[in-house]
XYZ file of N, CA, C and O in Angstrom:
388
model
N 0.850 -1.163 0.000
C 0.000 0.000 0.000
C 0.902 1.234 0.000
O 1.881 1.289 0.729
N 0.533 2.210 -0.813
C 1.319 3.439 -0.884
C 0.611 4.526 -0.082
O -0.558 4.823 -0.322
N 1.343 5.074 0.890
C 0.812 6.134 1.739
C 1.604 7.403 1.492
O 2.826 7.377 1.495
N 0.877 8.486 1.262
C 1.521 9.787 1.088
C 1.373 10.567 2.383
O 0.281 10.720 2.899
N 2.499 11.040 2.893
C 2.489 11.974 4.013
C 2.643 13.349 3.378
O 3.650 13.617 2.709
N 1.639 14.177 3.552
C 1.633 15.470 2.894
C 2.920 16.237 3.192
O 3.345 16.330 4.333
N 3.558 16.710 2.149
C 4.770 17.487 2.280
C 6.039 16.674 2.496
O 7.124 17.226 2.556
N 5.898 15.349 2.609
C 7.074 14.518 2.881
C 7.309 13.429 1.852
O 8.384 12.846 1.820
N 6.304 13.075 1.076
C 6.488 12.057 0.053
C 5.679 10.799 0.312
O 4.832 10.748 1.201
N 5.982 9.784 -0.502
C 5.245 8.532 -0.463
C 6.076 7.421 0.169
O 7.298 7.386 0.024
N 5.356 6.494 0.828
C 5.986 5.352 1.471
C 5.227 4.089 1.088
O 3.995 4.058 1.154
N 5.970 3.062 0.690
C 5.381 1.752 0.405
C 5.347 0.986 1.726
O 6.387 0.731 2.324
N 4.140 0.649 2.193
C 3.969 -0.017 3.479
C 3.307 -1.374 3.242
O 2.260 -1.446 2.578
N 3.890 -2.422 3.777
C 3.343 -3.772 3.616
C 2.042 -3.920 4.409
O 1.877 -3.325 5.481
N 1.131 -4.725 3.887
C -0.143 -4.968 4.557
C 0.048 -5.540 5.955
O -0.795 -5.348 6.823
N 1.137 -6.222 6.175
C 1.389 -6.833 7.487
C 1.489 -5.788 8.602
O 1.360 -6.124 9.776
N 1.672 -4.540 8.258
C 1.781 -3.468 9.257
C 0.468 -2.715 9.459
O 0.389 -1.851 10.343
N -0.547 -3.026 8.679
C -1.776 -2.242 8.737
C -2.500 -2.359 10.074
O -3.099 -1.386 10.532
N -2.448 -3.513 10.721
C -3.119 -3.630 12.018
C -2.516 -2.660 13.030
O -3.237 -1.989 13.766
N -1.200 -2.593 13.096
C -0.553 -1.662 14.034
C -0.866 -0.216 13.657
O -1.149 0.613 14.520
N -0.828 0.095 12.376
C -1.149 1.453 11.943
C -2.606 1.793 12.263
O -2.914 2.921 12.626
N -3.481 0.805 12.167
C -4.881 1.022 12.533
C -5.034 1.335 14.007
O -5.863 2.161 14.391
N -4.266 0.673 14.854
C -4.301 0.960 16.291
C -3.896 2.412 16.549
O -4.538 3.112 17.341
N -2.843 2.847 15.896
C -2.381 4.224 16.053
C -3.407 5.212 15.487
O -3.620 6.289 16.048
N -4.044 4.836 14.399
C -5.094 5.657 13.802
C -6.272 5.780 14.769
O -6.867 6.851 14.899
N -6.616 4.691 15.455
C -7.691 4.735 16.453
C -7.354 5.712 17.584
O -8.216 6.450 18.056
N -6.091 5.699 18.016
C -5.660 6.644 19.056
C -5.829 8.082 18.579
O -6.280 8.953 19.322
N -5.476 8.315 17.327
C -5.619 9.651 16.743
C -7.092 10.051 16.683
O -7.461 11.166 17.063
N -7.933 9.152 16.242
C -9.365 9.419 16.151
C -9.943 9.773 17.522
O -10.700 10.740 17.657
N -9.570 9.022 18.551
C -10.055 9.295 19.910
C -9.608 10.675 20.387
O -10.386 11.407 21.007
N -8.366 11.030 20.112
C -7.852 12.339 20.526
C -8.587 13.462 19.811
O -8.918 14.485 20.415
N -8.860 13.284 18.522
C -9.579 14.300 17.758
C -10.999 14.441 18.297
O -11.491 15.557 18.514
N -11.672 13.303 18.520
C -13.045 13.341 19.026
C -13.124 14.006 20.403
O -14.086 14.686 20.707
N -12.092 13.800 21.225
C -12.068 14.384 22.564
C -11.632 15.848 22.541
O -11.772 16.552 23.542
N -11.072 16.286 21.414
C -10.561 17.648 21.328
C -9.336 17.866 22.196
O -9.044 18.981 22.606
N -8.606 16.792 22.452
C -7.430 16.814 23.326
C -6.185 17.094 22.493
O -5.626 16.204 21.859
N -5.754 18.362 22.488
C -4.632 18.785 21.660
C -3.334 18.063 21.967
O -2.587 17.714 21.058
N -3.056 17.821 23.229
C -1.809 17.149 23.603
C -1.807 15.694 23.134
O -0.832 15.227 22.552
N -2.902 14.995 23.375
C -3.000 13.597 22.915
C -3.014 13.522 21.397
O -2.443 12.609 20.804
N -3.671 14.501 20.764
C -3.709 14.560 19.312
C -2.303 14.661 18.737
O -1.919 13.927 17.836
N -1.517 15.588 19.258
C -0.165 15.800 18.746
C 0.678 14.533 18.917
O 1.402 14.126 18.013
N 0.560 13.876 20.081
C 1.316 12.642 20.335
C 0.856 11.521 19.403
O 1.685 10.789 18.838
N -0.461 11.388 19.211
C -0.996 10.317 18.364
C -0.619 10.523 16.898
O -0.240 9.571 16.205
N -0.703 11.754 16.431
C -0.323 12.042 15.044
C 1.161 11.755 14.844
O 1.554 11.128 13.860
N 1.979 12.197 15.786
C 3.420 11.929 15.692
C 3.726 10.441 15.674
O 4.566 9.977 14.888
N 3.040 9.671 16.505
C 3.259 8.222 16.553
C 2.842 7.555 15.249
O 3.539 6.666 14.745
N 1.702 7.980 14.696
C 1.233 7.402 13.442
C 2.208 7.687 12.305
O 2.599 6.787 11.560
N 2.624 8.925 12.175
C 3.544 9.285 11.092
C 4.897 8.611 11.272
O 5.508 8.157 10.296
N 5.376 8.503 12.500
C 6.656 7.826 12.761
C 6.563 6.360 12.369
O 7.509 5.797 11.794
N 5.429 5.718 12.652
C 5.263 4.311 12.308
C 5.218 4.107 10.794
O 5.800 3.145 10.271
N 4.547 5.007 10.081
C 4.516 4.908 8.614
C 5.934 4.981 8.070
O 6.326 4.197 7.199
N 6.734 5.886 8.601
C 8.118 6.037 8.131
C 8.984 4.855 8.557
O 9.888 4.451 7.824
N 8.711 4.302 9.737
C 9.483 3.149 10.216
C 9.166 1.898 9.400
O 10.065 1.171 8.992
N 7.886 1.646 9.170
C 7.466 0.426 8.470
C 7.561 0.554 6.961
O 7.632 -0.446 6.252
N 7.507 1.787 6.458
C 7.466 1.994 5.020
C 8.824 2.255 4.411
O 9.767 2.654 5.081
N 8.876 2.004 3.128
C 10.067 2.324 2.334
C 9.735 3.545 1.489
O 8.738 3.530 0.748
N 10.554 4.608 1.596
C 10.245 5.808 0.802
C 10.365 5.529 -0.690
O 11.274 4.825 -1.132
N 9.428 6.069 -1.442
C 9.505 5.979 -2.894
C 10.336 7.159 -3.390
O 10.356 8.219 -2.756
N 11.007 6.998 -4.520
C 11.780 8.112 -5.067
C 10.874 9.320 -5.316
O 9.701 9.173 -5.666
N 11.418 10.499 -5.145
C 10.647 11.732 -5.305
C 10.046 11.859 -6.704
O 8.996 12.463 -6.879
N 10.700 11.256 -7.697
C 10.192 11.372 -9.069
C 9.234 10.241 -9.440
O 8.773 10.164 -10.566
N 8.904 9.355 -8.484
C 7.946 8.276 -8.744
C 6.549 8.882 -8.899
O 6.165 9.783 -8.166
N 5.810 8.367 -9.860
C 4.468 8.878 -10.117
C 3.429 7.802 -9.800
O 2.573 7.486 -10.623
N 3.509 7.241 -8.617
C 2.578 6.206 -8.198
C 1.357 6.846 -7.539
O 1.498 7.788 -6.758
N 0.157 6.320 -7.814
C -1.014 6.844 -7.107
C -0.961 6.416 -5.637
O -0.563 5.306 -5.323
N -1.347 7.305 -4.753
C -1.349 7.007 -3.323
C -2.657 6.337 -2.944
O -3.732 6.780 -3.357
N -2.553 5.264 -2.143
C -3.750 4.608 -1.626
C -4.345 5.407 -0.480
O -5.557 5.410 -0.280
N -3.478 6.056 0.299
C -3.904 6.860 1.441
C -3.112 8.152 1.483
O -1.931 8.160 1.149
N -3.748 9.204 1.941
C -3.054 10.474 2.139
C -3.177 10.839 3.606
O -4.279 10.876 4.157
N -2.036 11.056 4.236
C -1.978 11.391 5.655
C -1.526 12.834 5.827
O -0.749 13.345 5.024
N -1.987 13.475 6.892
C -1.566 14.863 7.130
C -0.101 14.926 7.524
O 0.486 13.925 7.944
N 0.472 16.111 7.405
C 1.852 16.282 7.854
C 1.862 16.482 9.368
O 0.810 16.671 9.996
N 3.039 16.458 9.952
C 3.186 16.543 11.409
C 2.719 17.872 11.978
O 2.408 17.957 13.162
N 2.634 18.895 11.151
C 2.223 20.219 11.614
C 0.725 20.469 11.455
O 0.239 21.558 11.761
N -0.013 19.481 10.985
C -1.451 19.648 10.777
C -2.144 19.977 12.097
O -1.726 19.519 13.164
N -3.192 20.763 12.004
C -3.958 21.114 13.200
C -5.025 20.057 13.454
O -5.383 19.279 12.555
N -5.539 20.066 14.664
C -6.602 19.127 15.013
C -7.826 19.348 14.120
O -8.481 18.386 13.713
N -8.117 20.594 13.760
C -9.256 20.881 12.882
C -9.030 20.343 11.471
O -9.958 19.828 10.840
N -7.808 20.469 10.965
C -7.498 19.930 9.633
C -7.657 18.417 9.615
O -8.220 17.847 8.669
N -7.177 17.756 10.649
C -7.286 16.291 10.706
C -8.744 15.884 10.921
O -9.214 14.914 10.329
N -9.477 16.639 11.717
C -10.903 16.351 11.916
C -11.624 16.374 10.563
O -12.451 15.510 10.277
N -11.311 17.352 9.730
C -11.930 17.449 8.403
C -11.547 16.249 7.531
O -12.383 15.704 6.813
N -10.290 15.832 7.592
C -9.851 14.652 6.834
C -10.590 13.406 7.316
O -10.984 12.563 6.514
N -10.770 13.296 8.614
C -11.465 12.138 9.175
C -12.921 12.115 8.725
O -13.466 11.051 8.448
N -13.557 13.267 8.635
C -14.946 13.331 8.162
C -15.055 12.804 6.742
O -15.980 12.082 6.409
N -14.097 13.179 5.904
C -14.163 12.749 4.506
C -13.785 11.284 4.344
O -14.227 10.628 3.415
N -12.981 10.744 5.276
C -12.557 9.346 5.180
C -13.543 8.387 5.844
O -13.563 7.215 5.540
N -14.301 8.861 6.817
C -15.252 7.990 7.497
C -14.782 7.616 8.890
O -14.941 8.376 9.817
N -14.163 6.447 9.026
C -13.842 5.931 10.361
C -12.352 5.918 10.667
O -11.878 5.071 11.400
N -11.614 6.833 10.131
C -10.184 6.907 10.384
C -9.441 7.185 9.094
O -10.024 7.166 8.014
N -8.173 7.412 9.225
C -7.351 7.697 8.048
C -6.871 6.429 7.365
O -6.589 6.427 6.180
N -6.758 5.346 8.149
C -6.231 4.084 7.620
C -7.319 3.028 7.720
O -7.822 2.743 8.814
N -7.713 2.437 6.592
C -8.785 1.443 6.621
C -8.329 0.147 7.282
O -7.157 -0.199 7.253
N -9.276 -0.534 7.885
C -8.979 -1.843 8.476
C -8.882 -2.900 7.408
O -9.349 -2.723 6.281
N -8.270 -3.996 7.759
C -8.189 -5.129 6.832
C -9.524 -5.848 6.822
O -10.177 -5.976 7.857
N -9.941 -6.379 5.673
C -11.181 -7.137 5.632
C -11.054 -8.379 6.507
O -9.992 -8.985 6.587
N -12.160 -8.752 7.130
C -12.151 -9.922 8.016
C -12.208 -11.190 7.217
O -12.717 -11.320 6.194
């Protein structure tokens, strides 16, 4: 799966990491829903760090379509709230059962 972190580029992330990324996405969703700025900042940082840890960066000149678009580390809680509204139940979809 190709994930784009806005302003930072694309990362190829194996499906085997999606469950962990979903857990981090759930933490982010809870922080946004609670309006807890401190928890939000920590959850967003953890999610983006995990994408970079688990993913392999694609070359800057690669023209691959992104499966997911994630906010950058400087995004505000309101910006992420808007992204969550358009995505539904989080930024990262769960694996089919």
